[in-house]
mmCIF file of C-alpha atoms in Angstrom:
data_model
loop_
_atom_site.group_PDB
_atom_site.id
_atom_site.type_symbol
_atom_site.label_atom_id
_atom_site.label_comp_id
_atom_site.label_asym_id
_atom_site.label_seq_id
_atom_site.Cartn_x
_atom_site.Cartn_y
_atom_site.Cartn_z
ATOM 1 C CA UNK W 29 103.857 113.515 94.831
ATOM 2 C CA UNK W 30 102.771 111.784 91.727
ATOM 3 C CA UNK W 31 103.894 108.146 90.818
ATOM 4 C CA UNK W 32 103.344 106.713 87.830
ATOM 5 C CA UNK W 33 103.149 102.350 88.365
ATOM 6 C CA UNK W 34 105.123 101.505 84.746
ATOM 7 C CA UNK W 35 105.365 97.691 85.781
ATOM 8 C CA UNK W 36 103.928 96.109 89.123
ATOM 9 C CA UNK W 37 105.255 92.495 88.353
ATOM 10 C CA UNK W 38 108.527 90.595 89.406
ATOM 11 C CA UNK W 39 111.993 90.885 87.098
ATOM 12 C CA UNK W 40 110.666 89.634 84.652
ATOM 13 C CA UNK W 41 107.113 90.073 84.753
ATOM 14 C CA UNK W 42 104.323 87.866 85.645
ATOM 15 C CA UNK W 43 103.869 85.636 84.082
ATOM 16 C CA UNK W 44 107.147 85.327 83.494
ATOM 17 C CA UNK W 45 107.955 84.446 79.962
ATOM 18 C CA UNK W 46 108.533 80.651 79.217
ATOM 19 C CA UNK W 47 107.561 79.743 82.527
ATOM 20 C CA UNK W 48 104.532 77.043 82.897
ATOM 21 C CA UNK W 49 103.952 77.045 86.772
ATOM 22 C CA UNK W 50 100.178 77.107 87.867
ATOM 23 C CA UNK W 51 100.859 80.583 88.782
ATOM 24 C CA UNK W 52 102.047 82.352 85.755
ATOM 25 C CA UNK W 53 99.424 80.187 83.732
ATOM 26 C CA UNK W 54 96.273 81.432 85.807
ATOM 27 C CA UNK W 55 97.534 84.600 85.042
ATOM 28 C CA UNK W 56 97.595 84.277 81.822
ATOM 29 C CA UNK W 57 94.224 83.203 81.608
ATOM 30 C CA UNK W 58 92.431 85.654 83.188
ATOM 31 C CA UNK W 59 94.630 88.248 81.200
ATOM 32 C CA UNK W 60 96.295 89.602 83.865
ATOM 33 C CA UNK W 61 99.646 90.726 82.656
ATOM 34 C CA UNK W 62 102.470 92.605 84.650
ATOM 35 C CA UNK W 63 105.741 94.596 83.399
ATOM 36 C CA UNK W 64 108.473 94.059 85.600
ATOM 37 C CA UNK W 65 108.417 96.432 88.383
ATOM 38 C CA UNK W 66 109.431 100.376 87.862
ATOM 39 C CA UNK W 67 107.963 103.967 88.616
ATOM 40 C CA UNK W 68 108.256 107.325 87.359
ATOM 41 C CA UNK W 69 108.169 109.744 90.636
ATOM 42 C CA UNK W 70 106.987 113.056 89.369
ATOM 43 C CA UNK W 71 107.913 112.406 86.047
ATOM 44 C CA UNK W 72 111.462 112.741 86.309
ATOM 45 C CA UNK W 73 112.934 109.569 88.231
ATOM 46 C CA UNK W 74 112.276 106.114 87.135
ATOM 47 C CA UNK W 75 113.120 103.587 89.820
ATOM 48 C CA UNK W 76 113.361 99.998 88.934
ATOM 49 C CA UNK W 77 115.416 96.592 88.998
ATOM 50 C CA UNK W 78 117.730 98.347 87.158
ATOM 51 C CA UNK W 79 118.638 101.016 89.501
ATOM 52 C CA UNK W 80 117.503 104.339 89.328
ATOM 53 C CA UNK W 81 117.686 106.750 86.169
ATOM 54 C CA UNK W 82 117.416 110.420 85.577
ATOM 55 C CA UNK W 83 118.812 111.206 89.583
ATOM 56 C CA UNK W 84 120.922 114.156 88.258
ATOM 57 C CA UNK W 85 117.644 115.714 86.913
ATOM 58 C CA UNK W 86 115.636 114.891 89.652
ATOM 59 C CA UNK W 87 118.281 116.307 92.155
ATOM 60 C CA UNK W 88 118.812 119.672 90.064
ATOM 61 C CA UNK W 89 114.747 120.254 90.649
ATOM 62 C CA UNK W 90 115.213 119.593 94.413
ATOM 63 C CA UNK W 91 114.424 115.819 94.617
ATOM 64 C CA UNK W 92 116.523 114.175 96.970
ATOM 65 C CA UNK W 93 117.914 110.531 96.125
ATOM 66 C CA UNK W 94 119.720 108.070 98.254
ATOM 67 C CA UNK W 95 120.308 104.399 97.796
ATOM 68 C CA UNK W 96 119.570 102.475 101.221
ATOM 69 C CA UNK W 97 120.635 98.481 101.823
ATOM 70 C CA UNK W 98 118.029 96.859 100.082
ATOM 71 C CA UNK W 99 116.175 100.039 98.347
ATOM 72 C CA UNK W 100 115.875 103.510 97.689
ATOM 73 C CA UNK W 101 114.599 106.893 99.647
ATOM 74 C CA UNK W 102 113.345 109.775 97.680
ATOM 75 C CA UNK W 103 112.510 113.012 99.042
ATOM 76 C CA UNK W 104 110.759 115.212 96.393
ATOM 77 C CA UNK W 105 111.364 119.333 96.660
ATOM 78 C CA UNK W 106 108.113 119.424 98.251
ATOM 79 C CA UNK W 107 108.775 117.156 101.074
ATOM 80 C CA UNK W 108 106.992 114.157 100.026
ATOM 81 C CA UNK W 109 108.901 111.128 101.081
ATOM 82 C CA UNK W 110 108.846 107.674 99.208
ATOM 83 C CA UNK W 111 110.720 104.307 100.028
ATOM 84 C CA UNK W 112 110.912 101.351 97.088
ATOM 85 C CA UNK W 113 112.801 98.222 96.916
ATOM 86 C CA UNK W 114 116.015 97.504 94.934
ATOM 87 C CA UNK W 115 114.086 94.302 93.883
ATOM 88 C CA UNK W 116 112.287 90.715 94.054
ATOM 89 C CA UNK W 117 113.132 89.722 97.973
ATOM 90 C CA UNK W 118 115.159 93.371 98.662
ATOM 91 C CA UNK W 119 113.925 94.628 101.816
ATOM 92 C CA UNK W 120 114.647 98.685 102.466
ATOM 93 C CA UNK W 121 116.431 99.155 105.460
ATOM 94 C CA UNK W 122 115.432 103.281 106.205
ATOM 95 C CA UNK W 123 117.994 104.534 109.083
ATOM 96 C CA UNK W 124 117.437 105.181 112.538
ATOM 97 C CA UNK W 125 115.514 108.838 112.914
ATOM 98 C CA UNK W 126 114.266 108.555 109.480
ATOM 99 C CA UNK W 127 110.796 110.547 109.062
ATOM 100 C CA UNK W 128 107.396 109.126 107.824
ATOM 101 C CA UNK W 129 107.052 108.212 104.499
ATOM 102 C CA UNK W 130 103.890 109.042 102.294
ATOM 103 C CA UNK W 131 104.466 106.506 99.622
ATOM 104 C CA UNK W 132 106.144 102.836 100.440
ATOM 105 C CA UNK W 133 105.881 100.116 97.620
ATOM 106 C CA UNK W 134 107.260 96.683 99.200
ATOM 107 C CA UNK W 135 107.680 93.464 98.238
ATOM 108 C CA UNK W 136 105.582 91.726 100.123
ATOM 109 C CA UNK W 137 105.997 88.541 99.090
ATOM 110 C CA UNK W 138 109.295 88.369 99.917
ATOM 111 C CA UNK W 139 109.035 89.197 103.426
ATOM 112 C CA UNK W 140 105.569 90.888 104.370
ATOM 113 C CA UNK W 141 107.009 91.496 107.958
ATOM 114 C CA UNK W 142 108.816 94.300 106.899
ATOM 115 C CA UNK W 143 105.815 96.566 106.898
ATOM 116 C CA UNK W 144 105.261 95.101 110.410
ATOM 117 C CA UNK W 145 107.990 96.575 111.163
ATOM 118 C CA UNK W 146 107.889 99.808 109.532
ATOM 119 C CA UNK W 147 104.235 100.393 111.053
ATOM 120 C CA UNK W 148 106.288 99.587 114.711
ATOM 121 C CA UNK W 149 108.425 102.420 113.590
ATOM 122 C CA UNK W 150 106.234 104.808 112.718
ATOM 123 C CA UNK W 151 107.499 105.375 109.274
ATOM 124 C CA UNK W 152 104.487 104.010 107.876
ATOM 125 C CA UNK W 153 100.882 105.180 109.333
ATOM 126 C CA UNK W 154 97.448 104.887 108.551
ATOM 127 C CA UNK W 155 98.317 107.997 106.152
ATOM 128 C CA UNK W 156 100.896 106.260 104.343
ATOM 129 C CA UNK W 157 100.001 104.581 100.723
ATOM 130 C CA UNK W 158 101.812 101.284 100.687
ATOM 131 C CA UNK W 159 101.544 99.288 97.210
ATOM 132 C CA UNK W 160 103.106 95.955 96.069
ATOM 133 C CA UNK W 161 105.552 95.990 94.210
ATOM 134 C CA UNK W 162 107.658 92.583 92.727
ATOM 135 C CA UNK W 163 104.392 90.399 92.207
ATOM 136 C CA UNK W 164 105.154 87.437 90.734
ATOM 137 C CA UNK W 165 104.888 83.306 90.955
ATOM 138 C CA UNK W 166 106.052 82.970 94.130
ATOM 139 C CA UNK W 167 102.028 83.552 95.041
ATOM 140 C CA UNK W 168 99.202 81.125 93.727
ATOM 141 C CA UNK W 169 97.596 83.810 91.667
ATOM 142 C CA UNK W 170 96.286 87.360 91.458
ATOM 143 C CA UNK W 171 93.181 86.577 93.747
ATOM 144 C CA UNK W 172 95.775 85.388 96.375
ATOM 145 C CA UNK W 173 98.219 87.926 95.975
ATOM 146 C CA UNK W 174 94.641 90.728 96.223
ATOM 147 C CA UNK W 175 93.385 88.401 99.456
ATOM 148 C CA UNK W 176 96.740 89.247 101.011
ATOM 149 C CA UNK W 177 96.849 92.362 100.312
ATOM 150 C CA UNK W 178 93.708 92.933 101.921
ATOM 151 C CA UNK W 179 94.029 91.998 105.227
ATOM 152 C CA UNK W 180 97.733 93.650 105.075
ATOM 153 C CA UNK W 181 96.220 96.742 104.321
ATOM 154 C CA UNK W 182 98.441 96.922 101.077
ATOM 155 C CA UNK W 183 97.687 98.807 97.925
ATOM 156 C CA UNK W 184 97.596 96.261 94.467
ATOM 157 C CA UNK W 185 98.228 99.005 91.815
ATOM 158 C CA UNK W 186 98.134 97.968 87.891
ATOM 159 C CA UNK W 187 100.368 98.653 85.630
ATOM 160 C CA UNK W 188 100.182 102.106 84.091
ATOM 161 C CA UNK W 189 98.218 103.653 87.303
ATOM 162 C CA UNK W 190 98.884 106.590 89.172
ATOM 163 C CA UNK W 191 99.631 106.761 92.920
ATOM 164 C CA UNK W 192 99.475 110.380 94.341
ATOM 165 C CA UNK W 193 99.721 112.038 97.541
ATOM 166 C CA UNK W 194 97.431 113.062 99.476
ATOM 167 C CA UNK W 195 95.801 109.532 99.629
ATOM 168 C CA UNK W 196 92.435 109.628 96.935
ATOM 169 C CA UNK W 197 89.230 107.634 97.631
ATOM 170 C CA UNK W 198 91.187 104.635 96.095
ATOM 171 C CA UNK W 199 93.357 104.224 98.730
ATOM 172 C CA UNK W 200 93.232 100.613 100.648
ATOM 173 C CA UNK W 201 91.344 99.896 103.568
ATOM 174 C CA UNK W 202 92.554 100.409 107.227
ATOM 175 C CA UNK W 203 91.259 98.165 109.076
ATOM 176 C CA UNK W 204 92.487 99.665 112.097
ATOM 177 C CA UNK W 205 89.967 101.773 112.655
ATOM 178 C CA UNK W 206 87.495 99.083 112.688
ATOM 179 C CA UNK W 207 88.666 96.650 115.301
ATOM 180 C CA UNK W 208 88.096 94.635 116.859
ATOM 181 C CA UNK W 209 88.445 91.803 114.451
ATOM 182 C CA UNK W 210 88.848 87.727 114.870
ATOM 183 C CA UNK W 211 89.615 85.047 112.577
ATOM 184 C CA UNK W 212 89.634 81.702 112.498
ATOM 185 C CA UNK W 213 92.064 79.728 110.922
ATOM 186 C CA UNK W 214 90.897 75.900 111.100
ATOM 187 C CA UNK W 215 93.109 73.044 109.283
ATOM 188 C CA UNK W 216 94.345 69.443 109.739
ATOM 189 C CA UNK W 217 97.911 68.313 110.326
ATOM 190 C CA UNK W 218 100.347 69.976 108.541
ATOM 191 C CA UNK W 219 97.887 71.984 106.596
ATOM 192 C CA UNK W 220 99.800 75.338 106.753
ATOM 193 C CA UNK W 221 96.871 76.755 109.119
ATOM 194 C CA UNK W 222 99.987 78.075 111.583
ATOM 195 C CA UNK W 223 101.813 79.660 108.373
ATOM 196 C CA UNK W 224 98.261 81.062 107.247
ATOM 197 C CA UNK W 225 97.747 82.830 110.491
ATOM 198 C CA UNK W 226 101.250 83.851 111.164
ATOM 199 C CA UNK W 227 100.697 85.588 107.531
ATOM 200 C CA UNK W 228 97.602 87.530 108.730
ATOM 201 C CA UNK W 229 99.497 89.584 111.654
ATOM 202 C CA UNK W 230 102.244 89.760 109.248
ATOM 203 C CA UNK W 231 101.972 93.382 108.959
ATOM 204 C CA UNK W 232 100.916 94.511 112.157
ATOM 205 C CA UNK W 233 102.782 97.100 114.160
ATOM 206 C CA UNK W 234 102.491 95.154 117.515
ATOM 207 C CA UNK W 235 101.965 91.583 117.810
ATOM 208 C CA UNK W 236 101.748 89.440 120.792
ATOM 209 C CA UNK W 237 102.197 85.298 120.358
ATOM 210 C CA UNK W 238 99.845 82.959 122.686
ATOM 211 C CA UNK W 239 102.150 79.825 122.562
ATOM 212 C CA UNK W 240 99.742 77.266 124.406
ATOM 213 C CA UNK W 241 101.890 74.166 123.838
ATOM 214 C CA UNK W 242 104.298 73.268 126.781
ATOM 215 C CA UNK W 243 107.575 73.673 125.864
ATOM 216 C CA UNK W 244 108.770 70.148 126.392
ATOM 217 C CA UNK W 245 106.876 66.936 126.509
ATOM 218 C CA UNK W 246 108.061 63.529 128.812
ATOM 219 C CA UNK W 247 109.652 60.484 127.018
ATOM 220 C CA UNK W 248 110.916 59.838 123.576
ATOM 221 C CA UNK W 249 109.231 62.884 121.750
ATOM 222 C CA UNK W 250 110.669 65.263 123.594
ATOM 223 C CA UNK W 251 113.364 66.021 120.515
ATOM 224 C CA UNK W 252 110.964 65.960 118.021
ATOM 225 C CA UNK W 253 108.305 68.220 119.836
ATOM 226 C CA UNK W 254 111.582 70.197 120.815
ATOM 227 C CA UNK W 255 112.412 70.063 117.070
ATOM 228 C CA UNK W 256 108.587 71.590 116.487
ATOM 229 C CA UNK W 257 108.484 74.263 118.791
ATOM 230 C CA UNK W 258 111.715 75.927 117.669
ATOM 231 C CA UNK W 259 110.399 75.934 114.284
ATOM 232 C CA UNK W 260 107.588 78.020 115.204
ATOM 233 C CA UNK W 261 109.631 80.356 116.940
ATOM 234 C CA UNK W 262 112.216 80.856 113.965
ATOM 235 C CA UNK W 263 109.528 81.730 111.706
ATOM 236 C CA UNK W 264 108.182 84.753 113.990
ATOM 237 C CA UNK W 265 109.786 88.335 114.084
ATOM 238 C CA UNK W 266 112.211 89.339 116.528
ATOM 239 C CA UNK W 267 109.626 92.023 117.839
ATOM 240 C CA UNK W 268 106.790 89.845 118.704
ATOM 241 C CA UNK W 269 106.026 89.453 121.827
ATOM 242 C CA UNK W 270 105.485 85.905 122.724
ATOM 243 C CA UNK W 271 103.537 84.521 125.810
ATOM 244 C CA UNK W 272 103.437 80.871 127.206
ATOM 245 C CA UNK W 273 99.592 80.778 129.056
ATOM 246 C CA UNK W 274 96.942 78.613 128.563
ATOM 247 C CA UNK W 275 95.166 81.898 130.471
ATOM 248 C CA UNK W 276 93.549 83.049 126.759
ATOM 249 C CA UNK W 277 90.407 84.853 128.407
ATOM 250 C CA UNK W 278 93.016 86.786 130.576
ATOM 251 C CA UNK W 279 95.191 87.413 127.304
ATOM 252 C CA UNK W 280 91.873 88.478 125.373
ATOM 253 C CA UNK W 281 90.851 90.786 128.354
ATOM 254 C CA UNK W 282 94.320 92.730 128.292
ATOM 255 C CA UNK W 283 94.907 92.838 124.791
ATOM 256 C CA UNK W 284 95.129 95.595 122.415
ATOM 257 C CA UNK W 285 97.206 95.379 119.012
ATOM 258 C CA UNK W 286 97.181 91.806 117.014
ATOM 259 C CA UNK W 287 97.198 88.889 119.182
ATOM 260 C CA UNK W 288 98.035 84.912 117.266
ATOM 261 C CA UNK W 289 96.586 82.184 119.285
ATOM 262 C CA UNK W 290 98.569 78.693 118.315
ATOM 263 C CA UNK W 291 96.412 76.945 119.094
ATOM 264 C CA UNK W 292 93.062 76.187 120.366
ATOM 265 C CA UNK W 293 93.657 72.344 120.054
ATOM 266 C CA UNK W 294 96.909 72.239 122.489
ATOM 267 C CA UNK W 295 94.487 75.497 124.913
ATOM 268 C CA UNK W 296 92.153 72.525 124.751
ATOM 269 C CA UNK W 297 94.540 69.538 125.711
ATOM 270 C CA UNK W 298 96.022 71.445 128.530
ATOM 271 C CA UNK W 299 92.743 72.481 129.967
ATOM 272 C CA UNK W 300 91.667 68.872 129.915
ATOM 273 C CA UNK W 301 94.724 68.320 132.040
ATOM 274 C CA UNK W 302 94.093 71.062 134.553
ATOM 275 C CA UNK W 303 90.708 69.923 135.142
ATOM 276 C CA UNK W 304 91.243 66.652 135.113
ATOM 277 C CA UNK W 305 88.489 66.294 132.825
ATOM 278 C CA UNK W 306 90.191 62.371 131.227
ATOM 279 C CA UNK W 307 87.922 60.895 134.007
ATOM 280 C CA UNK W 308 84.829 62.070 133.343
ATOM 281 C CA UNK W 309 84.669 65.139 135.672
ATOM 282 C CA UNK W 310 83.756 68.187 132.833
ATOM 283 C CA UNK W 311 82.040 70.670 135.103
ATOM 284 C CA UNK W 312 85.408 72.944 135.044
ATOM 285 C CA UNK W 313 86.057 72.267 131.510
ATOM 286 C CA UNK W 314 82.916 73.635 130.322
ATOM 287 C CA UNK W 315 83.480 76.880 132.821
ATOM 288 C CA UNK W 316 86.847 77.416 131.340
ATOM 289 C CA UNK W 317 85.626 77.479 127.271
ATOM 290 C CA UNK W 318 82.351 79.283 128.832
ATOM 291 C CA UNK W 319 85.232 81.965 129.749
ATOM 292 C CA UNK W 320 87.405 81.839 126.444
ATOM 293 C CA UNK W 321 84.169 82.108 124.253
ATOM 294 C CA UNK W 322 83.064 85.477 126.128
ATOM 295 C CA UNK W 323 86.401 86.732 126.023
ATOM 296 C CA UNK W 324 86.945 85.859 122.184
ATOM 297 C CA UNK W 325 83.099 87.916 122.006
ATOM 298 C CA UNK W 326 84.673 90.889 123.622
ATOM 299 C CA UNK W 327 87.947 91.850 122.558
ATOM 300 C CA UNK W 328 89.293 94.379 121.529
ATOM 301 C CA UNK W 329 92.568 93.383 119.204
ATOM 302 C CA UNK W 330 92.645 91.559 116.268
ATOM 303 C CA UNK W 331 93.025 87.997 116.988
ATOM 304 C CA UNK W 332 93.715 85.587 114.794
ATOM 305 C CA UNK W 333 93.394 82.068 116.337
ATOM 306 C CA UNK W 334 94.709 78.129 115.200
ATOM 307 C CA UNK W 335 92.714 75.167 115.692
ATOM 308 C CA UNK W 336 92.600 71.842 114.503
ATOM 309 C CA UNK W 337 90.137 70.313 112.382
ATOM 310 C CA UNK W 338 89.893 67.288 114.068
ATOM 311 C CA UNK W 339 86.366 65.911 113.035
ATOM 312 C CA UNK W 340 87.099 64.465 109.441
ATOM 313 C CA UNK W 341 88.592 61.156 109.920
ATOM 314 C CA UNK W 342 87.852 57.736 111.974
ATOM 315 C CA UNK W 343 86.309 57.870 115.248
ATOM 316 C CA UNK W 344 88.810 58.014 117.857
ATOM 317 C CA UNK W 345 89.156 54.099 119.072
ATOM 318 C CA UNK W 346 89.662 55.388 122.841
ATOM 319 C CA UNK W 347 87.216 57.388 125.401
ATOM 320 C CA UNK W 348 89.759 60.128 125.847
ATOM 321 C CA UNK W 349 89.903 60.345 121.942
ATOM 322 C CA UNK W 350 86.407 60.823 121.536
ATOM 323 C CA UNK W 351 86.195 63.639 124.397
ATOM 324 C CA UNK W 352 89.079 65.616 122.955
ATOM 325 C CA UNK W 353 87.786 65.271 119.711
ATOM 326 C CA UNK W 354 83.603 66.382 120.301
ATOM 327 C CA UNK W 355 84.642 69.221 123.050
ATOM 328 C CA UNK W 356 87.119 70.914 120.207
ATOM 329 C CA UNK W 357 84.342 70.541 117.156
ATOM 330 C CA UNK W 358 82.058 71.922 119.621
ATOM 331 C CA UNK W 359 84.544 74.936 120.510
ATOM 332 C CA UNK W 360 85.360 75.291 116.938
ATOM 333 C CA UNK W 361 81.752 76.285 116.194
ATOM 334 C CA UNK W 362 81.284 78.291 118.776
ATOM 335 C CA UNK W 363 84.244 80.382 117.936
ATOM 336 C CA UNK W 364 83.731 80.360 114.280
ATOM 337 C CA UNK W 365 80.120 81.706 115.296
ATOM 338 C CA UNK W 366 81.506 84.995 117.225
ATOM 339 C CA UNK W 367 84.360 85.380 114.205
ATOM 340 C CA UNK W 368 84.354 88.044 111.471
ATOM 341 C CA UNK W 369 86.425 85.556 109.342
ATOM 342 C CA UNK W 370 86.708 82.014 109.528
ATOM 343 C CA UNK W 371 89.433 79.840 106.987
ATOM 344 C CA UNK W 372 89.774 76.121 106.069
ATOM 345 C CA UNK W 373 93.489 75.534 105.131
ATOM 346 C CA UNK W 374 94.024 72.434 103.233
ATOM 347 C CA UNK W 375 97.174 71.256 101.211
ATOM 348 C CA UNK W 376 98.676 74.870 102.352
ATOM 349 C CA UNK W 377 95.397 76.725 100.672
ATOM 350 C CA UNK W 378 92.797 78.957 102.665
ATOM 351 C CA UNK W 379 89.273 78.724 101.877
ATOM 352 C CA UNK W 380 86.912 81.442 103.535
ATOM 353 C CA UNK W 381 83.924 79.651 105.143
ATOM 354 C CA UNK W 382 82.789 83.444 105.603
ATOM 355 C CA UNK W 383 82.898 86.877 105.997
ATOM 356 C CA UNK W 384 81.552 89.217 108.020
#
């Protein structure tokens, strides 16, 4: 199969025209410019916002078309199968016993846990070329949108390139094969640093959620942590599986797929609790991160863990404020030290502290 990328960017290009958001200007300056999104499969159907054009000739040379909620499902005369969107924030909805697809573009901006579940499927595989498609303002810029696409394991094509099948030397990197991997996503209240992690597994066929915060707190922030908690769990898919433990080494030990630790900070509080470390006794509290840290060393998923970047304002006016605040810097090295990746989110925006 042989697509030709006409336009990669949203409907109506980015930058769009007229528009002077940060986005669309960056773009503009580093002379990045992008048609609205369409592609020519095999030379004979052009898919696009505007539907899809030249079906009849495609179909009379074996091609088979067919319109799906949200997108569109071509099967070419020599079996290759390709799935693209109807559009900005369409999400193709294949049906049940559909077979694997060779080419997928997405939007992934719209909703990048669509390929997370098309991996969980099986309708896209480590042999499938997935590709943006529908780039636009709604990310911060092309070095963003190519971050993103990296650790989603997602194609950036440019406008006038060709994507064929069988994959070429081109093709995007799998990190699957290289696992295991762990990141660190380290930010202050209300940073994003949950929203920033919860984009890394995006994508990921099988994800399992380590929720270490209790559920409900005594006295009269119970409905506002209630308020908290059940925004987190709105904003993950249906298919993750989620798990309540402050038992992360055990977690680590077992797990295989993506795991999303939120968070260290609230691991950290409980554990102070359990040990009943608030008085000075420590012994078991230094045992317990002695047994996270080897576990974080050793695993075997990709993890992708919160914590709380706690050591940038006053000193804490109470003892208990200054314990939970020198044993989490301390952890927060340490696991930054056996990480791959390690982020700073501030104001909503990563920056790597390093890699690899």
């Amino acid at each position: 199969m042989h697509v030709l990328v006409d336009g990669s960017g949203g409907s109506s290009g980015w930058p769009e025209p007229g528009c002077r958001c940060a986005s669309c200007l960056r773009c503009l300056a580093g002379g990045t410019i992008r048609k609205r999104s369409a592609i020519v499969v095999d030379g004979v159907l052009r898919l696009g916002v505007e539907g899809a054009d030249g079906v009849d000739g495609a179909e009379a040379t074996g091609f088979r078309v067919q319109q799906l909620p949200g997108g569109w499902e071509v099967t070419t005369a020599d079996g290759g199968r390709l799935l693209y969107p109807a559009g900005p924030g369409a999400v193709p909805v294949p049906a049940e016993g559909a077979a694997r697809y060779d080419i997928a573009f997405l939007d992934m901006l719209g909703d990048p846990a669509q390929l997370g579940r098309l991996r969980a499927r099986g309708l896209v595989t480590a042999d499938t070329i997935t590709a943006v498609a529908f780039a636009d303002h709604r990310v911060s810029g092309a070095a963003e949108l190519e971050r993103r696409c990296g650790f989603w394991r997602v194609r950036v094509p440019a406008d006038g390139e060709a994507v064929t099948t069988p994959r070429s030397a081109q093709g995007s990197q799998d990190l699957t094969g290289t696992l295991p991997w762990r990141v660190l996503v380290i930010g202050g209240a209300r940073s994003g640093k949950s929203e920033r992690a919860e984009l890394r597994v995006a994508a990921e066929a099988e994800v399992t959620y380590v929720a270490t915060a209790p559920r409900w707190r005594d006295g009269a922030a119970d409905r506002d942590w209630a308020a908290r908690v059940a925004a987190h769990r709105a904003r993950r898919p249906a298919w993750w599986r989620t798990v309540e433990t402050t038992d992360l080494a055990g977690v680590l030990g077992a797990a295989r797929g993506a795991v999303l630790i939120d968070g260290i900070g609230t691991w950290l509080t409980a554990v102070l609790d359990e040990c009943n470390a608030w008085g000075g006794a420590r012994e078991k509290v230094t045992g317990r991160i002695t047994e996270l840290i080897g576990a974080w060393r050793q695993a075997r998923a990709l993890v992708v863990a919160v914590s709380d970047e706690a050591g940038m304002g006053v000193i804490p006016a109470t003892p208990a404020g200054r314990l939970f605040r020198d044993e989490l810097g301390r952890l927060n090295q340490a696991l930054a030290a056996e990480s791959e990746e390690t982020e700073l989110v501030v104001a909503g925006l990563a920056l790597p502290l390093n890699a690899g």
